[in-house]
PDB file of N, CA and C in Angstrom:
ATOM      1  N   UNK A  11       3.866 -40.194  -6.042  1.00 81.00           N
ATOM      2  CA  UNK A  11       3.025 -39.905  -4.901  1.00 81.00           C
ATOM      3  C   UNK A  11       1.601 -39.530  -5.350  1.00 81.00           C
ATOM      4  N   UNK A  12       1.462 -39.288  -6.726  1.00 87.00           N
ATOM      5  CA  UNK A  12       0.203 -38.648  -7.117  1.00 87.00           C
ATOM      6  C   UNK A  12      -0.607 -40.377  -7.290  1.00 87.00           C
ATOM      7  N   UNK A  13       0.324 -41.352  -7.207  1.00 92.00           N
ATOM      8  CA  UNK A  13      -0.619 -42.759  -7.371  1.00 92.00           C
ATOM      9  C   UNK A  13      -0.914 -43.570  -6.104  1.00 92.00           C
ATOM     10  N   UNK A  14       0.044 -43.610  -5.453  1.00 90.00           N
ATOM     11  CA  UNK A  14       0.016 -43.895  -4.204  1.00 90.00           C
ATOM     12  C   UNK A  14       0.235 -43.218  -3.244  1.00 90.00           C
ATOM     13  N   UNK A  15      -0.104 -43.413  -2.409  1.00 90.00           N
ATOM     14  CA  UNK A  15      -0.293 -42.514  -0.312  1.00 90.00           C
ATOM     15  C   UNK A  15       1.516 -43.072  -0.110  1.00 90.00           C
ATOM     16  N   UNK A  16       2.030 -42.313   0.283  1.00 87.00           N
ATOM     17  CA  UNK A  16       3.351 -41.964   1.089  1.00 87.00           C
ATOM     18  C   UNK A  16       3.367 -43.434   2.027  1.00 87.00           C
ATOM     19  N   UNK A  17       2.324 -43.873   2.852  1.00 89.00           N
ATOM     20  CA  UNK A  17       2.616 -44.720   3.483  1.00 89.00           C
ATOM     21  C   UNK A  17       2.980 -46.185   2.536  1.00 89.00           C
ATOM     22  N   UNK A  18       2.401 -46.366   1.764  1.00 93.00           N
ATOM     23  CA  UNK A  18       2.493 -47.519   0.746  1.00 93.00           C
ATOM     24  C   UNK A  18       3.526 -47.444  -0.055  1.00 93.00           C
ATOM     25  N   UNK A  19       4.618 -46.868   0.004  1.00 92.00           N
ATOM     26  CA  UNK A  19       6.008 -46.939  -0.659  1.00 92.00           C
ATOM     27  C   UNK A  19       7.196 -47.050   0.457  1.00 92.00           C
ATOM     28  N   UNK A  20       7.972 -47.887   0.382  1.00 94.00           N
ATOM     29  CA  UNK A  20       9.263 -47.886   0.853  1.00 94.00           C
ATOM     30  C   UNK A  20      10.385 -47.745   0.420  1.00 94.00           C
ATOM     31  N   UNK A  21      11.381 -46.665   0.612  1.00 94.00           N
ATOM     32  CA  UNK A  21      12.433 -46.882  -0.219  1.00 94.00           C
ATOM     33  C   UNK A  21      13.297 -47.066   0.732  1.00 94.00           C
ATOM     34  N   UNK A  22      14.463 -47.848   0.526  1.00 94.00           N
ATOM     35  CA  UNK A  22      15.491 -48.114   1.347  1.00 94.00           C
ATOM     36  C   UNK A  22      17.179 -47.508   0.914  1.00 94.00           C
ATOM     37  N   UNK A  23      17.942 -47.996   1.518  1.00 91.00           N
ATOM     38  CA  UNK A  23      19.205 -47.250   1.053  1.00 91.00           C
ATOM     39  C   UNK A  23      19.951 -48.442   1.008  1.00 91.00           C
ATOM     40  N   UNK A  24      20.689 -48.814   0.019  1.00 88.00           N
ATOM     41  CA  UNK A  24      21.705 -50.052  -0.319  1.00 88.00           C
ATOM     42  C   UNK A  24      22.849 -49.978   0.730  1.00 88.00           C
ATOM     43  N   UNK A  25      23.080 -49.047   1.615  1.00 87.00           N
ATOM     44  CA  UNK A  25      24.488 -49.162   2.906  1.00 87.00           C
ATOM     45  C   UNK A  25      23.589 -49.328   3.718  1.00 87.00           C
ATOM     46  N   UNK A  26      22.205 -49.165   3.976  1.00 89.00           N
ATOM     47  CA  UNK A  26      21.680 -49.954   5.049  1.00 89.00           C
ATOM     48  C   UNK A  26      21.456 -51.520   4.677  1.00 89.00           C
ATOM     49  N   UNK A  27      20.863 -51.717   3.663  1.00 88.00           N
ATOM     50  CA  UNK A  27      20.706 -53.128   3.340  1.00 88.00           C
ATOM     51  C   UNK A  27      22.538 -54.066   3.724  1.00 88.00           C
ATOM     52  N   UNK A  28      23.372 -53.234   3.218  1.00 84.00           N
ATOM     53  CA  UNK A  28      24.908 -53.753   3.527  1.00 84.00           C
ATOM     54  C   UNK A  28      25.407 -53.903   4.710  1.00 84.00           C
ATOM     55  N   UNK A  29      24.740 -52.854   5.611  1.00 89.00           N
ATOM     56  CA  UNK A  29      24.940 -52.705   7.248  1.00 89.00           C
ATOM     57  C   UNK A  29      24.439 -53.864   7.924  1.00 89.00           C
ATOM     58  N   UNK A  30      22.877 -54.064   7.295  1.00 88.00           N
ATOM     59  CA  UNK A  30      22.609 -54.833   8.090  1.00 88.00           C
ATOM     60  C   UNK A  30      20.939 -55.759   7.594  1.00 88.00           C
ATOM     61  N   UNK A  31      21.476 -56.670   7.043  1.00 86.00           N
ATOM     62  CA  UNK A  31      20.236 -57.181   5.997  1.00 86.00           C
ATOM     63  C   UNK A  31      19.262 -57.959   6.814  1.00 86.00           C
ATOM     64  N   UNK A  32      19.193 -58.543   7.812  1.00 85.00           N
ATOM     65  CA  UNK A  32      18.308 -58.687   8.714  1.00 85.00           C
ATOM     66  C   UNK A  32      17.353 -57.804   9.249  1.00 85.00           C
ATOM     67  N   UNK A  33      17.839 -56.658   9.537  1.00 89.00           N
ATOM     68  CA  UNK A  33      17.040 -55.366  10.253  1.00 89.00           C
ATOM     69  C   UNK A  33      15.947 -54.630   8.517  1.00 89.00           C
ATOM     70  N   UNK A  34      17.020 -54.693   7.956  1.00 91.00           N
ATOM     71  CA  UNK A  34      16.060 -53.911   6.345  1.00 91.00           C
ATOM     72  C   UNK A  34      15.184 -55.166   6.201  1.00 91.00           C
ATOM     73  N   UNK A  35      15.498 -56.511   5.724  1.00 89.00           N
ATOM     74  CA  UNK A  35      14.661 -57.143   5.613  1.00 89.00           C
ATOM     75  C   UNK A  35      13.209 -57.580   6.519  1.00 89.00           C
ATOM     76  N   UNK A  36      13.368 -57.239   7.748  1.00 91.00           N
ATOM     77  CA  UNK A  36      12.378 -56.819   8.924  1.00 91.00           C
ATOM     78  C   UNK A  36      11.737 -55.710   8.620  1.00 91.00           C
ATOM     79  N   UNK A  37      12.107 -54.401   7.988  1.00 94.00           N
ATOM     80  CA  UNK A  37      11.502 -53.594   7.784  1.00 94.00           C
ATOM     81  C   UNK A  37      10.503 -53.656   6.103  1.00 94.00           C
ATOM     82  N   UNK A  38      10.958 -54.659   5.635  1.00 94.00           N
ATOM     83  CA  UNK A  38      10.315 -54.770   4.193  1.00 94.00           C
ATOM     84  C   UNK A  38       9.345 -55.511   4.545  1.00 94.00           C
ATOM     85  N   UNK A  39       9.710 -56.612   5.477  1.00 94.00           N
ATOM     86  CA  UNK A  39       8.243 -57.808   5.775  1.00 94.00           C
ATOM     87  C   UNK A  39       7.331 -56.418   6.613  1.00 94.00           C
ATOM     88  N   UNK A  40       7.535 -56.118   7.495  1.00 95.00           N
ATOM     89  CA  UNK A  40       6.554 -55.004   8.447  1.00 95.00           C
ATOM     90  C   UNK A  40       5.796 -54.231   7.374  1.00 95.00           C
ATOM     91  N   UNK A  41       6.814 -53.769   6.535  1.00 96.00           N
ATOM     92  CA  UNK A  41       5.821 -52.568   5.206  1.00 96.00           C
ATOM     93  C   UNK A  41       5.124 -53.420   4.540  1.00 96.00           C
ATOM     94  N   UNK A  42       5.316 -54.696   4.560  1.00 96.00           N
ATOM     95  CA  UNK A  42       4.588 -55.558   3.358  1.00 96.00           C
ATOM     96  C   UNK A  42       3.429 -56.186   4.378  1.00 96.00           C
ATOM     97  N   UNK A  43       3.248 -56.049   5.491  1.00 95.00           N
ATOM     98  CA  UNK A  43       2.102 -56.552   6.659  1.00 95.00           C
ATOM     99  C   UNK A  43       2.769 -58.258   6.748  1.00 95.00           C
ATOM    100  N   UNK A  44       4.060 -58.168   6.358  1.00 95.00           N
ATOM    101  CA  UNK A  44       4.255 -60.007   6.420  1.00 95.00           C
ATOM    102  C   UNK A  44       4.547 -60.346   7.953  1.00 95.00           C
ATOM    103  N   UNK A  45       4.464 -61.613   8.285  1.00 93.00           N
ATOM    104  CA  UNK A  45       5.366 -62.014   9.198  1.00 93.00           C
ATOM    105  C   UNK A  45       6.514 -62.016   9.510  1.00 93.00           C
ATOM    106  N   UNK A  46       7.411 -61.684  10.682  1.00 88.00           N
ATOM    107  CA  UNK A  46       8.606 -61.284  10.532  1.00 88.00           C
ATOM    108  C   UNK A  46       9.182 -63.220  10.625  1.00 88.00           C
ATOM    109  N   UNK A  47      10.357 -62.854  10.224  1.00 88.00           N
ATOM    110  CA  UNK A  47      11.217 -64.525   9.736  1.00 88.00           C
ATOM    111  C   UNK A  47      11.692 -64.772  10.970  1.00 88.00           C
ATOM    112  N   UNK A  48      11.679 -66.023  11.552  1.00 91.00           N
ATOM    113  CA  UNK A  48      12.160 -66.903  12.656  1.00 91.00           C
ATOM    114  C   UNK A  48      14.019 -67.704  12.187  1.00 91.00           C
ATOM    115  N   UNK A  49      14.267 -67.446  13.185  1.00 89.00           N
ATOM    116  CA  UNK A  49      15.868 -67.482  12.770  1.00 89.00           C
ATOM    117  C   UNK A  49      16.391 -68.484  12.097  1.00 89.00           C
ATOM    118  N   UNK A  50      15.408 -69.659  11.933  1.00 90.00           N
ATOM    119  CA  UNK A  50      15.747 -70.699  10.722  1.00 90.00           C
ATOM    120  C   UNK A  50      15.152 -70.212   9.359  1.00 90.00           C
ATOM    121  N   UNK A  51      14.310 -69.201   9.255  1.00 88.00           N
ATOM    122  CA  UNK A  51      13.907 -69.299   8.010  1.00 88.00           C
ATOM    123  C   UNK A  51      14.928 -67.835   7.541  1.00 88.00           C
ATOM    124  N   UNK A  52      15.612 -67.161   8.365  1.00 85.00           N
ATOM    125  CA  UNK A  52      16.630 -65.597   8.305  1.00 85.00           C
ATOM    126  C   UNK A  52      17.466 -66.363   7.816  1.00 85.00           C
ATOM    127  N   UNK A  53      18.053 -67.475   8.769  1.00 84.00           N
ATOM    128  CA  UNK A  53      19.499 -68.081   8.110  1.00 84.00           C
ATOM    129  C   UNK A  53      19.416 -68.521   7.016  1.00 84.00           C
ATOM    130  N   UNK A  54      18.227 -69.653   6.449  1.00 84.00           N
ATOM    131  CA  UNK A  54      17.814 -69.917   4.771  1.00 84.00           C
ATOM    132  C   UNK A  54      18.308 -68.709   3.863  1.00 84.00           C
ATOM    133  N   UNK A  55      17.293 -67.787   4.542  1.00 79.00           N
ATOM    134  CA  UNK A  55      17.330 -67.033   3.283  1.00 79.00           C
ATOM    135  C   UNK A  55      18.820 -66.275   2.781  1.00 79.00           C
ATOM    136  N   UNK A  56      19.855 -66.260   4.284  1.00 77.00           N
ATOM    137  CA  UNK A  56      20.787 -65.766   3.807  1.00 77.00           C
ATOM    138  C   UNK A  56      22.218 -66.201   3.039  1.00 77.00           C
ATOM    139  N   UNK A  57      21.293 -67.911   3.354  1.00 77.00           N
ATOM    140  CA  UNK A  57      22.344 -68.605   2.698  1.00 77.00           C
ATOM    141  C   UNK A  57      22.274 -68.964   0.955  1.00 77.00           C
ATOM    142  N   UNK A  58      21.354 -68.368   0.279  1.00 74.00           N
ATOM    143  CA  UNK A  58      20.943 -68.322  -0.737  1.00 74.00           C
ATOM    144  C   UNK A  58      22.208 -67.632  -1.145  1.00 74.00           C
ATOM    145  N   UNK A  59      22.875 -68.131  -2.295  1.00 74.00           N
ATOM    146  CA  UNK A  59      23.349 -67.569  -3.359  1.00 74.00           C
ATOM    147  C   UNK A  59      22.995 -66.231  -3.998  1.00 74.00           C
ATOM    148  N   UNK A  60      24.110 -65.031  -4.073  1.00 70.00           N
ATOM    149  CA  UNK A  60      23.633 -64.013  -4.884  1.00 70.00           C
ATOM    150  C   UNK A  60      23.483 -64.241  -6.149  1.00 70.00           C
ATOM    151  N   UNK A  61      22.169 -64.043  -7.286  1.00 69.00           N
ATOM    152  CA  UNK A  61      22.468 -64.557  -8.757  1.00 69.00           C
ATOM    153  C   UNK A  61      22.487 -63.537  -9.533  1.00 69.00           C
ATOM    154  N   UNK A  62      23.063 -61.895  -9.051  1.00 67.00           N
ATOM    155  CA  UNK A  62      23.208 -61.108 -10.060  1.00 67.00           C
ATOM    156  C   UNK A  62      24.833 -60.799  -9.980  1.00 67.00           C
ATOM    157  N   UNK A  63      25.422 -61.456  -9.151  1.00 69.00           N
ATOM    158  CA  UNK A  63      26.812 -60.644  -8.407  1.00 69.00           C
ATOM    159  C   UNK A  63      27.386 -60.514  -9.816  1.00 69.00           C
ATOM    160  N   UNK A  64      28.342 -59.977 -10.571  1.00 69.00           N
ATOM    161  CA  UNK A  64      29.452 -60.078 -11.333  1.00 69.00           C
ATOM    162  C   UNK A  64      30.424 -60.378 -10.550  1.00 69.00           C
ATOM    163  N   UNK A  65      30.711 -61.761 -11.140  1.00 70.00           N
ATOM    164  CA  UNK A  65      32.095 -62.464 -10.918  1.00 70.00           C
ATOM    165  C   UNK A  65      33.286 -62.429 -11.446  1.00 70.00           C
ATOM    166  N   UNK A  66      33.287 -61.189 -12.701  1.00 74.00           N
ATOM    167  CA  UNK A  66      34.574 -60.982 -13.053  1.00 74.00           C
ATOM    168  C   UNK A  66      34.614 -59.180 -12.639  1.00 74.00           C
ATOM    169  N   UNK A  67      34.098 -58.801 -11.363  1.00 71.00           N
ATOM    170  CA  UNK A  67      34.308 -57.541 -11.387  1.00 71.00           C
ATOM    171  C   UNK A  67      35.835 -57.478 -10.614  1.00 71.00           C
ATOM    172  N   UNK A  68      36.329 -56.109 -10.903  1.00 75.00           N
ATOM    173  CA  UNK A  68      37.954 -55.944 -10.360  1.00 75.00           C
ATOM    174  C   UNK A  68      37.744 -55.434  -9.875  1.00 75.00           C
ATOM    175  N   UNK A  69      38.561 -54.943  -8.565  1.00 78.00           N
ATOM    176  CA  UNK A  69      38.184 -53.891  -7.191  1.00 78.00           C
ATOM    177  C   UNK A  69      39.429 -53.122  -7.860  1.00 78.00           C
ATOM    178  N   UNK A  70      38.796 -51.885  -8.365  1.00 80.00           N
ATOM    179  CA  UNK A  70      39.753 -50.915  -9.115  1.00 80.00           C
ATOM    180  C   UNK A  70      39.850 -49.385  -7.739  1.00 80.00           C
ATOM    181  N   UNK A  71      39.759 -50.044  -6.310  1.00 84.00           N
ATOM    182  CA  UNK A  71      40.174 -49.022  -5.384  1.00 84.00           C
ATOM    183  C   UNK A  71      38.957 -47.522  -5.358  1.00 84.00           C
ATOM    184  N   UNK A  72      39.265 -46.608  -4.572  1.00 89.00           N
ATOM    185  CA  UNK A  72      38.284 -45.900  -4.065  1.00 89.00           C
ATOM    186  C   UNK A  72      38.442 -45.157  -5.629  1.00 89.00           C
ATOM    187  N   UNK A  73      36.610 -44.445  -5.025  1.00 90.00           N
ATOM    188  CA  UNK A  73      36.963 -42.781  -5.882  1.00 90.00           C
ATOM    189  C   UNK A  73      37.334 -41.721  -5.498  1.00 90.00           C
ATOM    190  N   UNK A  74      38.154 -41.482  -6.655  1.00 94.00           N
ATOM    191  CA  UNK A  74      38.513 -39.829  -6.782  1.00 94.00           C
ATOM    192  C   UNK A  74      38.280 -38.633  -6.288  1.00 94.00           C
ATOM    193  N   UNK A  75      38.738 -37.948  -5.599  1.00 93.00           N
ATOM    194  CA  UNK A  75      37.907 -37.346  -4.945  1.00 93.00           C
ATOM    195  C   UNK A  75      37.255 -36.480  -5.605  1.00 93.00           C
ATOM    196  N   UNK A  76      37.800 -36.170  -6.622  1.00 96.00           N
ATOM    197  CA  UNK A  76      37.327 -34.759  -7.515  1.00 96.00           C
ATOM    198  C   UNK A  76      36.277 -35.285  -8.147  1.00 96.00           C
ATOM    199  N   UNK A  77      36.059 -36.765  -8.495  1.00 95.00           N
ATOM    200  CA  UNK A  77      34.797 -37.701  -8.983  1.00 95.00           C
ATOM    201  C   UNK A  77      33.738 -37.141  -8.417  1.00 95.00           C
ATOM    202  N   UNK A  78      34.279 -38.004  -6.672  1.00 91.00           N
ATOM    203  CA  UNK A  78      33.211 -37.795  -5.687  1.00 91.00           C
ATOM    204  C   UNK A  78      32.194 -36.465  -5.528  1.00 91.00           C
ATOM    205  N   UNK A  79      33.378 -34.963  -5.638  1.00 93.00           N
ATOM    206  CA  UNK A  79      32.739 -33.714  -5.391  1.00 93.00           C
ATOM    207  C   UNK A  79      31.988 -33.621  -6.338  1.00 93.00           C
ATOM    208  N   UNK A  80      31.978 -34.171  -8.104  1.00 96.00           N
ATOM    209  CA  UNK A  80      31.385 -34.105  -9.390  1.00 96.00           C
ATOM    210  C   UNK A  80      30.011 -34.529  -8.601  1.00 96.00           C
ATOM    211  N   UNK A  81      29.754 -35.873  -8.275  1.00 94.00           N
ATOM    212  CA  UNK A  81      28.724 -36.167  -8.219  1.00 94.00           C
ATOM    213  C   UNK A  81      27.678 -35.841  -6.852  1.00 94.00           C
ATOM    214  N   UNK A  82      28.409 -35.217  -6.055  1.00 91.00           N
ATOM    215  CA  UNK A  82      27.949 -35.050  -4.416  1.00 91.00           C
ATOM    216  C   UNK A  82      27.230 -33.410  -5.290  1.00 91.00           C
ATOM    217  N   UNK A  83      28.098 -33.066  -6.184  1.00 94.00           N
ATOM    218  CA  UNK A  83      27.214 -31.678  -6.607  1.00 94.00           C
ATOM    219  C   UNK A  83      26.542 -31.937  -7.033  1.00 94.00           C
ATOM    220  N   UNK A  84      26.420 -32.679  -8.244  1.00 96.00           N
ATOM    221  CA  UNK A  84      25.551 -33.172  -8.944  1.00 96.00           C
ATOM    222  C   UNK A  84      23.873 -33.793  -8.686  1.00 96.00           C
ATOM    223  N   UNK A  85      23.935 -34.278  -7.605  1.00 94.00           N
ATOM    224  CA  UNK A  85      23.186 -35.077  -6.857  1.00 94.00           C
ATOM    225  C   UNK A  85      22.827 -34.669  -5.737  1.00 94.00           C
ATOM    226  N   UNK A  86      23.115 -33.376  -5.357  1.00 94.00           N
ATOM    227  CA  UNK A  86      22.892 -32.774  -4.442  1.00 94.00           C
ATOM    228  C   UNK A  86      21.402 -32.441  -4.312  1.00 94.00           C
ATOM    229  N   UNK A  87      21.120 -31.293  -5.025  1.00 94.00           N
ATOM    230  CA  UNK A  87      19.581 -31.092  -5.282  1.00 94.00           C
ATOM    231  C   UNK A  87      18.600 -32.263  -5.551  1.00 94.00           C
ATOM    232  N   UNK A  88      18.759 -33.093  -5.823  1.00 95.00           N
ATOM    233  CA  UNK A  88      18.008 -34.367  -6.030  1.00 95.00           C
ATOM    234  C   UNK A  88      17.728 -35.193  -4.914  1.00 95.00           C
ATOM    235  N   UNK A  89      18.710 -35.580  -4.207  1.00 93.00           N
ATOM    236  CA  UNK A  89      19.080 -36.176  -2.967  1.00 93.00           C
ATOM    237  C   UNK A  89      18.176 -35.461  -1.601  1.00 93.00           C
ATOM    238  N   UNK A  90      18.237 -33.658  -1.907  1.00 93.00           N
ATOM    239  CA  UNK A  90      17.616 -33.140  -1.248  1.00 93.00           C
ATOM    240  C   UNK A  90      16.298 -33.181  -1.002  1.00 93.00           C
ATOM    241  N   UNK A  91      15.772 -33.178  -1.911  1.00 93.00           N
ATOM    242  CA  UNK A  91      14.320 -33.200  -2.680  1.00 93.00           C
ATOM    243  C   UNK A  91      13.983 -35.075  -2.082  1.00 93.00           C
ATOM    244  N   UNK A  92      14.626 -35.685  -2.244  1.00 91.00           N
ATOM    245  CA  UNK A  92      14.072 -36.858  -1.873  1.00 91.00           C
ATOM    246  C   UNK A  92      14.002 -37.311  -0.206  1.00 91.00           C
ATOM    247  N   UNK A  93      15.022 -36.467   0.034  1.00 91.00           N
ATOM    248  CA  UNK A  93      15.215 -36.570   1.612  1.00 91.00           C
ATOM    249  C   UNK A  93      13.967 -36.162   2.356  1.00 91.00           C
ATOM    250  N   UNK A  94      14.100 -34.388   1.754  1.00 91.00           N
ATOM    251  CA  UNK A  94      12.378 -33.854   2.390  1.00 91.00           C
ATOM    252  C   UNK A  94      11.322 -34.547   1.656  1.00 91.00           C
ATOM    253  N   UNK A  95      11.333 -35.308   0.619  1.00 90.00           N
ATOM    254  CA  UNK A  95       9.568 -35.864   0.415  1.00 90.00           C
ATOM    255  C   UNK A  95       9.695 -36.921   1.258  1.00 90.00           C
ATOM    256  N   UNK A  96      10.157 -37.427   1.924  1.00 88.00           N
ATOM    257  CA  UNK A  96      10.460 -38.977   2.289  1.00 88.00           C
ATOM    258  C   UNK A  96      10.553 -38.310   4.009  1.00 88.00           C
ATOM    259  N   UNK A  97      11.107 -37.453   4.559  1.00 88.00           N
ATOM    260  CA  UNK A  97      11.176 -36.914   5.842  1.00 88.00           C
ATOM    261  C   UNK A  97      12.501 -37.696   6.476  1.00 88.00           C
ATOM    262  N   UNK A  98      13.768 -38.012   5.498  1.00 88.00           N
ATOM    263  CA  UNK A  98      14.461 -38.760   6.149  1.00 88.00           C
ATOM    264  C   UNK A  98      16.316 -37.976   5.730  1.00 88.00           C
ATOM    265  N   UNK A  99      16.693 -37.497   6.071  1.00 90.00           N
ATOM    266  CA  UNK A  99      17.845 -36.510   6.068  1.00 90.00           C
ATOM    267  C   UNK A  99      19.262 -37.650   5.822  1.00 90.00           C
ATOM    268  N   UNK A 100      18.953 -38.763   6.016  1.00 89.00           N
ATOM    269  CA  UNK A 100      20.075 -39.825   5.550  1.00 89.00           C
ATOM    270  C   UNK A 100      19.709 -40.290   4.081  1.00 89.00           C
ATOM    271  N   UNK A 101      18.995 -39.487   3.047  1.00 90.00           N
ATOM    272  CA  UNK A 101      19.340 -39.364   1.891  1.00 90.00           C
ATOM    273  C   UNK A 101      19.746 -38.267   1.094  1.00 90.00           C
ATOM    274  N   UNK A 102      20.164 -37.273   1.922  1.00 89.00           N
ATOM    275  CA  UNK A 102      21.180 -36.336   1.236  1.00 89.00           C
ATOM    276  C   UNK A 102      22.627 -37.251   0.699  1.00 89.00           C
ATOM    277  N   UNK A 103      22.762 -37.891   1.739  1.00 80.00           N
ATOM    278  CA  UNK A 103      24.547 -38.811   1.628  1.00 80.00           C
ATOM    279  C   UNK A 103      25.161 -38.023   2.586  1.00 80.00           C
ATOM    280  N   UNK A 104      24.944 -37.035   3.300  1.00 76.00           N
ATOM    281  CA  UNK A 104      25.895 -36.354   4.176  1.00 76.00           C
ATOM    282  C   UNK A 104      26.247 -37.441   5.313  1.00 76.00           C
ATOM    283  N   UNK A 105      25.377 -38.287   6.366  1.00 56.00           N
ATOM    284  CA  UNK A 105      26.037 -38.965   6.737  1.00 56.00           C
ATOM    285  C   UNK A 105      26.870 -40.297   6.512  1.00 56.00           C
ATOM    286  N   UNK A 106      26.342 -40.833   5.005  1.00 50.00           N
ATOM    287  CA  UNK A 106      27.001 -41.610   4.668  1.00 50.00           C
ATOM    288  C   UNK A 106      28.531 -41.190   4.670  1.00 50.00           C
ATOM    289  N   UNK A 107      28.961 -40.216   3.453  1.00 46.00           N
ATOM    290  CA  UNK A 107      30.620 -39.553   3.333  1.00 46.00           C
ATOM    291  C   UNK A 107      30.983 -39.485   5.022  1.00 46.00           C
ATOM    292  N   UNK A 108      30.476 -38.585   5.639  1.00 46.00           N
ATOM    293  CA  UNK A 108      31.011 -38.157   7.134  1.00 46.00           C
ATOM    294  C   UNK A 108      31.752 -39.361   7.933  1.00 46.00           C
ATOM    295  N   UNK A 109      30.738 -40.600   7.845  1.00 46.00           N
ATOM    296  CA  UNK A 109      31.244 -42.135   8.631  1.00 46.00           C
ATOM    297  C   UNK A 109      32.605 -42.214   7.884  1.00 46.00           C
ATOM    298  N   UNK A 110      32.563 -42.064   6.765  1.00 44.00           N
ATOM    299  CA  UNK A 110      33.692 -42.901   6.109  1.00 44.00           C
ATOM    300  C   UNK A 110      35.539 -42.157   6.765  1.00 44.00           C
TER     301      UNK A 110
END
């Protein structure tokens, strides 16, 4: 923040991008002053191939909960701190866990 003005950064959250990649991607063209995408050029883009996915990953099931509390502590104060510089309380993670 000491390089750039608050308004000229966007950070987003990867369960919104998962929720709903049309609406984040609307919000990246708007922060970027672009044009927003017309529903042939939304569908293009979503039909693009992912080229970082790992294709030999295993779905080794949820975490732990005792994991989870490790890192919800862990990440707590940090999460906080980013929530209030940012003015946005859905980066603590509290409502993320709560939905689930």
């Amino acid at each position: 923040m000491s390089v750039f003005p608050k308004e000229q950064i966007l950070v987003l959250r990867m369960e919104d991008y998962h929720q709903d990649i049309a609406a984040t991607m609307t919000s990246v063209y708007a922060h970027l002053g672009l044009r927003g995408l017309n529903a042939n050029e939304e569908r293009q883009m979503n039909m693009v191939p992912v080229q970082n996915k790992n294709r030999k990953k295993m779905n080794i099931g949820k975490i732990l909960n005792s994991t989870e509390d490790i890192l919800r502590k862990f990440y707590e104060e940090y999460n906080k701190d980013l929530a209030d510089l940012l003015g946005d309380l859905r980066f603590t993670w509290d409502d993320y866990y709560n939905m689930a």
